[in-house]
PDB file of C-alpha atoms in Angstrom:
ATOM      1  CA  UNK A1363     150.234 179.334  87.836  1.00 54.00           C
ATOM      2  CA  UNK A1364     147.021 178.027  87.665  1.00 54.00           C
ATOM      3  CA  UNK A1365     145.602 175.821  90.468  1.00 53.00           C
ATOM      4  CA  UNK A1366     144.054 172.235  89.530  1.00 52.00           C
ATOM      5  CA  UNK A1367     140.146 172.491  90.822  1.00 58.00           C
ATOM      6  CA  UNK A1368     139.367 170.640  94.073  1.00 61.00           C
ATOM      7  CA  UNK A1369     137.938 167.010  93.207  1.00 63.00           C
ATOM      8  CA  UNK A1370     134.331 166.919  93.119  1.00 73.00           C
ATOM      9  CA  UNK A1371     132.474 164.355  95.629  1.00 67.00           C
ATOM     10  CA  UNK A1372     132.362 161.851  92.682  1.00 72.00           C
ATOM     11  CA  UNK A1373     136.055 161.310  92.635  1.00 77.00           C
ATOM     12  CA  UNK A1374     135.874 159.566  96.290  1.00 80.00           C
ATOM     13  CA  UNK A1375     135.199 156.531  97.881  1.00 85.00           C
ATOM     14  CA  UNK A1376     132.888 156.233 100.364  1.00 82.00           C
ATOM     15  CA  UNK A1377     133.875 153.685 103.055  1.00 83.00           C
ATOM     16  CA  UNK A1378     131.962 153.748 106.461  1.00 89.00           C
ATOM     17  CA  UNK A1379     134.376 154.048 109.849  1.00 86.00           C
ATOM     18  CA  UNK A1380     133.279 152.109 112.751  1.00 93.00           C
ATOM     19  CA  UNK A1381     134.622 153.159 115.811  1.00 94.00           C
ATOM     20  CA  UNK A1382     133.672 153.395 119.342  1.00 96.00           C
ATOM     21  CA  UNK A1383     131.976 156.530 120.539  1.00 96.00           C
ATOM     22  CA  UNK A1384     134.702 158.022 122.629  1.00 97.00           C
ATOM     23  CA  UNK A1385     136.801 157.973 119.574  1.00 96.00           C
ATOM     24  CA  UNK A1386     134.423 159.830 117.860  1.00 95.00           C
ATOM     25  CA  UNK A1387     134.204 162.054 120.562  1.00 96.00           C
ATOM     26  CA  UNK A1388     137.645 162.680 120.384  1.00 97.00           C
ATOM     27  CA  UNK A1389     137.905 163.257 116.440  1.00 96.00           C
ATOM     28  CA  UNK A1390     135.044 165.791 116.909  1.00 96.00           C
ATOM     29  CA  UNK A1391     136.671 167.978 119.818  1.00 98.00           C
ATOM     30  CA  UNK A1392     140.147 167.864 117.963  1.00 98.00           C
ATOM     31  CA  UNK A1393     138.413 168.571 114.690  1.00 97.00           C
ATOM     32  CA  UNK A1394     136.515 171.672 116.384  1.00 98.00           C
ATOM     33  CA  UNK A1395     139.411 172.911 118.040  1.00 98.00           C
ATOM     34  CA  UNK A1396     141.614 172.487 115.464  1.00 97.00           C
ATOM     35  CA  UNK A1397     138.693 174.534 113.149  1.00 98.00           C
ATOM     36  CA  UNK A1398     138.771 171.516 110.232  1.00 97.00           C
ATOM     37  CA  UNK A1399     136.655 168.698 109.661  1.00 95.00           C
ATOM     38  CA  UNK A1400     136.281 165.493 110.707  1.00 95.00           C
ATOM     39  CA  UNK A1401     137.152 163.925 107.530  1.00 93.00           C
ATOM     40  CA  UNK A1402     140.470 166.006 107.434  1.00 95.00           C
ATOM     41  CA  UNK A1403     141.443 164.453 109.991  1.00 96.00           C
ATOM     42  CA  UNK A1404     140.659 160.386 108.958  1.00 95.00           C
ATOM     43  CA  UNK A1405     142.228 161.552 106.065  1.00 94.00           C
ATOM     44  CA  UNK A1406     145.631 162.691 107.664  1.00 96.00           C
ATOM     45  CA  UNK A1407     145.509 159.548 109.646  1.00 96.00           C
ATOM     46  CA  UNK A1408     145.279 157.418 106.407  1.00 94.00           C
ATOM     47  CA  UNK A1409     147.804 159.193 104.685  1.00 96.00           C
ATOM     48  CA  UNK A1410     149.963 159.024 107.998  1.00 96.00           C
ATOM     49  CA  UNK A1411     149.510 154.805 108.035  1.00 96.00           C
ATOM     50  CA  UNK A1412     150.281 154.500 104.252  1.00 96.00           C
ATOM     51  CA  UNK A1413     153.528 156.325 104.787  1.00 95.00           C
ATOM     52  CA  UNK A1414     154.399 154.272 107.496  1.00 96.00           C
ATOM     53  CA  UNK A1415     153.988 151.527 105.406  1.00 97.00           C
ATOM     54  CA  UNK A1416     156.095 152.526 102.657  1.00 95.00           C
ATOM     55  CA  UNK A1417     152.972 153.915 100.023  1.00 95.00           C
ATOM     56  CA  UNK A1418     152.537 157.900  99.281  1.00 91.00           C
ATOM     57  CA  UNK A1419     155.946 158.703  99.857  1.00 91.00           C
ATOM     58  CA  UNK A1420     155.994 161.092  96.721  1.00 93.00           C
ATOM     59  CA  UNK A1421     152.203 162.665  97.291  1.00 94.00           C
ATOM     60  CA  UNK A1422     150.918 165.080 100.207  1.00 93.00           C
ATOM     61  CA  UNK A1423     147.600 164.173 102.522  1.00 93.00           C
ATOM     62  CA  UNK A1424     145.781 165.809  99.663  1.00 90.00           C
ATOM     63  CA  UNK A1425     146.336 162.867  97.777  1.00 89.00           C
ATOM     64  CA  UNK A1426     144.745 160.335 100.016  1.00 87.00           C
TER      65      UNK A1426
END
């Protein structure tokens, strides 16, 4: 089966997260123990709060 090709940088939004700096902190020692990025893990958490909320319940954190 052949796989789709990962979306290019173009295909995203950009939206800036404001946050205070233990927070950060926080993202950035899970993200490093955790061996993914930062942004994996924003995105999990926005996929996680739409679900809640009734939205993505047919698509996977890759969708967000």
């Amino acid at each position: 089966m052949k796989q789709a090709p990962e979306p290019e940088l173009k295909d995203y939004a950009h939206r800036s997260l404001y946050a205070k700096p233990e927070t950060l902190d926080l993202i950035r020692e899970i993200a490093f123990k955790e061996r993914v990025s930062a942004q994996a893990l924003y995105r999990e958490g926005l996929f996680l709060m739409l679900r809640e909320r009734g939205h993505y319940k047919d698509k996977t954190v890759d969708d967000v």
